[in-house]
Amino acid sequence: MVDFATRRRMMVDTQVRPSDVTKYPIIEAMLNVPREAYVPQGRREAAYMGESIPLGGDRVILEPRTFAKFLDGMEIRPGDVVLDVGCGLGYSTAILAWLAEFVVGVEDDAGRAEEAQATLSDQGVDNAAVIEGPLEAGHAKGGPYDVILIEGAVEQVPQALLDQLKDGGRIGAIFAEAGLGTARIGYKTDGRVGWRYAFNAGAPVLSGFRTTAAFSF
């Protein structure tokens, strides 16, 4: 019998805390939310390893270190409404729901969206909902949001998504540049988003967030 609780604590002690993530609400959430419940059945043995978990195609569950550092940098508050773009099977949504008032997860794969919602319900997470739809479109109906987190790398962030962020809100994304990944947090002020470097990280580029190539003649 696999002792997932012990592995969960080891994940926090060896991957999260050493990355300078020490805020109690984040530590508490990551110690209590069972990551193994939100990964593909065949990969549960690897649920607490320090690497991203593939979901197929350009999709992954972000590694614990990267995810925790985003949580730390975006300073999610108990009254916040959060948009979780590319929520996969619901792990990130469950953690965010521990920290915020309500979370809307967006997933473009119907099977994953259905499984994520079912798992969240089974785990008693009642302040989150998973919506099926294009990741780059977000979910304007549930906004505007205090926080938006994009669960994958981007070359650009569509304006339609930035428009769903409240003034004073925060957005986190990994920008893919010349083969490298840079995690940045954007802050919206007077309708414009200014980005600040947060840390280095990597993830596959999401298909709806690629830069459109310009044609020349």
GROMACS .gro file of C-alpha atoms in nm:
model
  217
    1MET     CA    1   0.000   0.000   0.000
    2VAL     CA    2   0.149   0.333  -0.110
    3ASP     CA    3   0.174   0.588   0.171
    4PHE     CA    4   0.074   0.895  -0.027
    5ALA     CA    5   0.046   1.112   0.286
    6THR     CA    6   0.415   1.059   0.361
    7ARG     CA    7   0.508   1.131  -0.001
    8ARG     CA    8   0.298   1.447   0.013
    9ARG     CA    9   0.487   1.573   0.315
   10MET     CA   10   0.819   1.487   0.149
   11MET     CA   11   0.711   1.685  -0.157
   12VAL     CA   12   0.647   1.990   0.059
   13ASP     CA   13   0.965   1.947   0.264
   14THR     CA   14   1.202   1.878  -0.027
   15GLN     CA   15   1.048   2.066  -0.322
   16VAL     CA   16   0.825   2.346  -0.192
   17ARG     CA   17   0.990   2.482   0.125
   18PRO     CA   18   1.344   2.482  -0.027
   19SER     CA   19   1.203   2.702  -0.307
   20ASP     CA   20   1.135   2.975  -0.048
   21VAL     CA   21   0.762   2.904  -0.038
   22THR     CA   22   0.678   2.914   0.331
   23LYS     CA   23   0.340   3.089   0.359
   24TYR     CA   24   0.121   2.880   0.587
   25PRO     CA   25  -0.196   2.872   0.370
   26ILE     CA   26   0.002   2.739   0.071
   27ILE     CA   27   0.185   2.478   0.279
   28GLU     CA   28  -0.141   2.373   0.442
   29ALA     CA   29  -0.314   2.335   0.106
   30MET     CA   30  -0.034   2.131  -0.047
   31LEU     CA   31  -0.017   1.906   0.259
   32ASN     CA   32  -0.391   1.839   0.255
   33VAL     CA   33  -0.494   1.815  -0.112
   34PRO     CA   34  -0.421   1.461  -0.241
   35ARG     CA   35  -0.231   1.519  -0.565
   36GLU     CA   36  -0.254   1.150  -0.649
   37ALA     CA   37  -0.633   1.182  -0.689
   38TYR     CA   38  -0.588   1.433  -0.972
   39VAL     CA   39  -0.330   1.259  -1.191
   40PRO     CA   40  -0.391   0.990  -1.456
   41GLN     CA   41  -0.448   0.650  -1.299
   42GLY     CA   42  -0.131   0.501  -1.446
   43ARG     CA   43   0.091   0.780  -1.314
   44ARG     CA   44  -0.014   0.795  -0.950
   45GLU     CA   45   0.314   0.642  -0.836
   46ALA     CA   46   0.484   0.953  -0.978
   47ALA     CA   47   0.235   1.201  -0.830
   48TYR     CA   48   0.486   1.354  -0.588
   49MET     CA   49   0.801   1.354  -0.797
   50GLY     CA   50   0.964   1.689  -0.872
   51GLU     CA   51   0.859   1.706  -1.234
   52SER     CA   52   0.560   1.794  -1.447
   53ILE     CA   53   0.318   1.508  -1.515
   54PRO     CA   54   0.221   1.460  -1.883
   55LEU     CA   55  -0.147   1.465  -1.972
   56GLY     CA   56  -0.096   1.420  -2.345
   57GLY     CA   57  -0.014   1.658  -2.627
   58ASP     CA   58   0.103   1.998  -2.503
   59ARG     CA   59  -0.054   1.953  -2.161
   60VAL     CA   60   0.104   1.880  -1.821
   61ILE     CA   61   0.032   1.915  -1.452
   62LEU     CA   62   0.294   2.171  -1.349
   63GLU     CA   63   0.571   2.047  -1.122
   64PRO     CA   64   0.510   2.124  -0.750
   65ARG     CA   65   0.793   2.380  -0.727
   66THR     CA   66   0.670   2.590  -1.019
   67PHE     CA   67   0.308   2.577  -0.910
   68ALA     CA   68   0.391   2.666  -0.548
   69LYS     CA   69   0.607   2.960  -0.651
   70PHE     CA   70   0.323   3.097  -0.863
   71LEU     CA   71   0.089   3.068  -0.565
   72ASP     CA   72   0.340   3.249  -0.349
   73GLY     CA   73   0.400   3.531  -0.597
   74MET     CA   74   0.035   3.596  -0.679
   75GLU     CA   75  -0.066   3.632  -0.313
   76ILE     CA   76  -0.409   3.472  -0.341
   77ARG     CA   77  -0.650   3.597  -0.074
   78PRO     CA   78  -0.954   3.427   0.085
   79GLY     CA   79  -1.197   3.660  -0.094
   80ASP     CA   80  -1.046   3.620  -0.442
   81VAL     CA   81  -1.219   3.475  -0.747
   82VAL     CA   82  -0.966   3.283  -0.958
   83LEU     CA   83  -0.956   3.162  -1.319
   84ASP     CA   84  -0.746   2.846  -1.363
   85VAL     CA   85  -0.666   2.816  -1.735
   86GLY     CA   86  -0.577   2.462  -1.838
   87CYS     CA   87  -0.681   2.298  -1.512
   88GLY     CA   88  -0.618   1.944  -1.640
   89LEU     CA   89  -0.765   1.689  -1.399
   90GLY     CA   90  -0.830   1.948  -1.128
   91TYR     CA   91  -0.529   1.945  -0.892
   92SER     CA   92  -0.444   2.313  -0.939
   93THR     CA   93  -0.812   2.404  -0.908
   94ALA     CA   94  -0.838   2.214  -0.578
   95ILE     CA   95  -0.534   2.393  -0.434
   96LEU     CA   96  -0.658   2.732  -0.554
   97ALA     CA   97  -1.000   2.658  -0.405
   98TRP     CA   98  -0.832   2.601  -0.067
   99LEU     CA   99  -0.687   2.953  -0.086
  100ALA     CA  100  -0.960   3.154  -0.261
  101GLU     CA  101  -1.334   3.215  -0.240
  102PHE     CA  102  -1.418   3.056  -0.575
  103VAL     CA  103  -1.229   2.905  -0.869
  104VAL     CA  104  -1.333   2.856  -1.230
  105GLY     CA  105  -1.124   2.593  -1.407
  106VAL     CA  106  -1.114   2.593  -1.787
  107GLU     CA  107  -1.029   2.275  -1.975
  108ASP     CA  108  -1.049   2.224  -2.352
  109ASP     CA  109  -1.069   1.844  -2.339
  110ALA     CA  110  -1.420   1.719  -2.265
  111GLY     CA  111  -1.303   1.400  -2.096
  112ARG     CA  112  -1.058   1.580  -1.871
  113ALA     CA  113  -1.313   1.847  -1.783
  114GLU     CA  114  -1.568   1.584  -1.682
  115GLU     CA  115  -1.314   1.387  -1.479
  116ALA     CA  116  -1.183   1.701  -1.308
  117GLN     CA  117  -1.532   1.808  -1.201
  118ALA     CA  118  -1.615   1.458  -1.077
  119THR     CA  119  -1.293   1.434  -0.873
  120LEU     CA  120  -1.341   1.779  -0.721
  121SER     CA  121  -1.693   1.678  -0.618
  122ASP     CA  122  -1.572   1.346  -0.476
  123GLN     CA  123  -1.307   1.534  -0.275
  124GLY     CA  124  -1.566   1.773  -0.132
  125VAL     CA  125  -1.440   2.082  -0.317
  126ASP     CA  126  -1.762   2.282  -0.343
  127ASN     CA  127  -1.621   2.626  -0.427
  128ALA     CA  128  -1.494   2.540  -0.775
  129ALA     CA  129  -1.640   2.459  -1.116
  130VAL     CA  130  -1.474   2.325  -1.431
  131ILE     CA  131  -1.589   2.465  -1.765
  132GLU     CA  132  -1.513   2.305  -2.101
  133GLY     CA  133  -1.394   2.545  -2.368
  134PRO     CA  134  -1.093   2.693  -2.551
  135LEU     CA  135  -0.821   2.780  -2.301
  136GLU     CA  136  -0.732   3.105  -2.475
  137ALA     CA  137  -1.093   3.226  -2.439
  138GLY     CA  138  -1.101   3.188  -2.061
  139HIS     CA  139  -1.453   3.220  -1.919
  140ALA     CA  140  -1.573   3.579  -1.934
  141LYS     CA  141  -1.912   3.494  -1.784
  142GLY     CA  142  -1.750   3.414  -1.447
  143GLY     CA  143  -1.528   3.721  -1.442
  144PRO     CA  144  -1.380   3.959  -1.389
  145TYR     CA  145  -1.120   3.771  -1.183
  146ASP     CA  146  -0.882   3.876  -0.908
  147VAL     CA  147  -0.629   3.615  -1.021
  148ILE     CA  148  -0.568   3.424  -1.346
  149LEU     CA  149  -0.318   3.138  -1.366
  150ILE     CA  150  -0.220   2.981  -1.698
  151GLU     CA  151  -0.114   2.617  -1.653
  152GLY     CA  152   0.141   2.595  -1.931
  153ALA     CA  153   0.381   2.807  -2.132
  154VAL     CA  154   0.278   3.089  -2.364
  155GLU     CA  155   0.433   3.291  -2.643
  156GLN     CA  156   0.162   3.553  -2.603
  157VAL     CA  157  -0.142   3.606  -2.380
  158PRO     CA  158  -0.459   3.687  -2.576
  159GLN     CA  159  -0.621   4.021  -2.502
  160ALA     CA  160  -0.952   3.842  -2.447
  161LEU     CA  161  -0.799   3.676  -2.141
  162LEU     CA  162  -0.636   3.993  -2.008
  163ASP     CA  163  -0.974   4.166  -2.036
  164GLN     CA  164  -1.113   3.919  -1.781
  165LEU     CA  165  -0.867   4.033  -1.513
  166LYS     CA  166  -0.989   4.292  -1.261
  167ASP     CA  167  -0.806   4.618  -1.220
  168GLY     CA  168  -0.563   4.544  -0.937
  169GLY     CA  169  -0.563   4.175  -1.028
  170ARG     CA  170  -0.270   3.938  -1.091
  171ILE     CA  171  -0.200   3.695  -1.375
  172GLY     CA  172   0.070   3.427  -1.385
  173ALA     CA  173   0.221   3.269  -1.695
  174ILE     CA  174   0.541   3.101  -1.817
  175PHE     CA  175   0.675   3.280  -2.124
  176ALA     CA  176   0.866   3.064  -2.371
  177GLU     CA  177   1.152   3.265  -2.521
  178ALA     CA  178   1.434   3.121  -2.731
  179GLY     CA  179   1.392   2.776  -2.582
  180LEU     CA  180   1.390   2.904  -2.225
  181GLY     CA  181   1.101   2.956  -1.985
  182THR     CA  182   1.049   3.260  -1.767
  183ALA     CA  183   0.767   3.276  -1.515
  184ARG     CA  184   0.618   3.623  -1.489
  185ILE     CA  185   0.338   3.779  -1.290
  186GLY     CA  186   0.133   4.054  -1.448
  187TYR     CA  187  -0.038   4.330  -1.251
  188LYS     CA  188  -0.332   4.517  -1.400
  189THR     CA  189  -0.345   4.890  -1.336
  190ASP     CA  190  -0.574   5.136  -1.514
  191GLY     CA  191  -0.670   4.870  -1.766
  192ARG     CA  192  -0.315   4.772  -1.862
  193VAL     CA  193  -0.108   4.472  -1.755
  194GLY     CA  194   0.257   4.518  -1.662
  195TRP     CA  195   0.468   4.201  -1.632
  196ARG     CA  196   0.743   4.136  -1.377
  197TYR     CA  197   1.000   3.856  -1.371
  198ALA     CA  198   0.925   3.597  -1.101
  199PHE     CA  199   1.151   3.292  -1.157
  200ASN     CA  200   1.274   3.051  -1.424
  201ALA     CA  201   1.048   2.761  -1.517
  202GLY     CA  202   0.958   2.540  -1.810
  203ALA     CA  203   0.645   2.385  -1.962
  204PRO     CA  204   0.512   2.298  -2.309
  205VAL     CA  205   0.363   2.590  -2.503
  206LEU     CA  206  -0.016   2.573  -2.511
  207SER     CA  207  -0.151   2.564  -2.867
  208GLY     CA  208  -0.387   2.858  -2.820
  209PHE     CA  209  -0.109   3.080  -2.686
  210ARG     CA  210   0.138   3.070  -2.974
  211THR     CA  211   0.242   3.384  -3.159
  212THR     CA  212   0.079   3.407  -3.499
  213ALA     CA  213   0.346   3.414  -3.766
  214ALA     CA  214   0.344   3.720  -3.988
  215PHE     CA  215   0.353   3.658  -4.363
  216SER     CA  216   0.575   3.865  -4.587
  217PHE     CA  217   0.587   3.892  -4.964
   0.00000   0.00000   0.00000
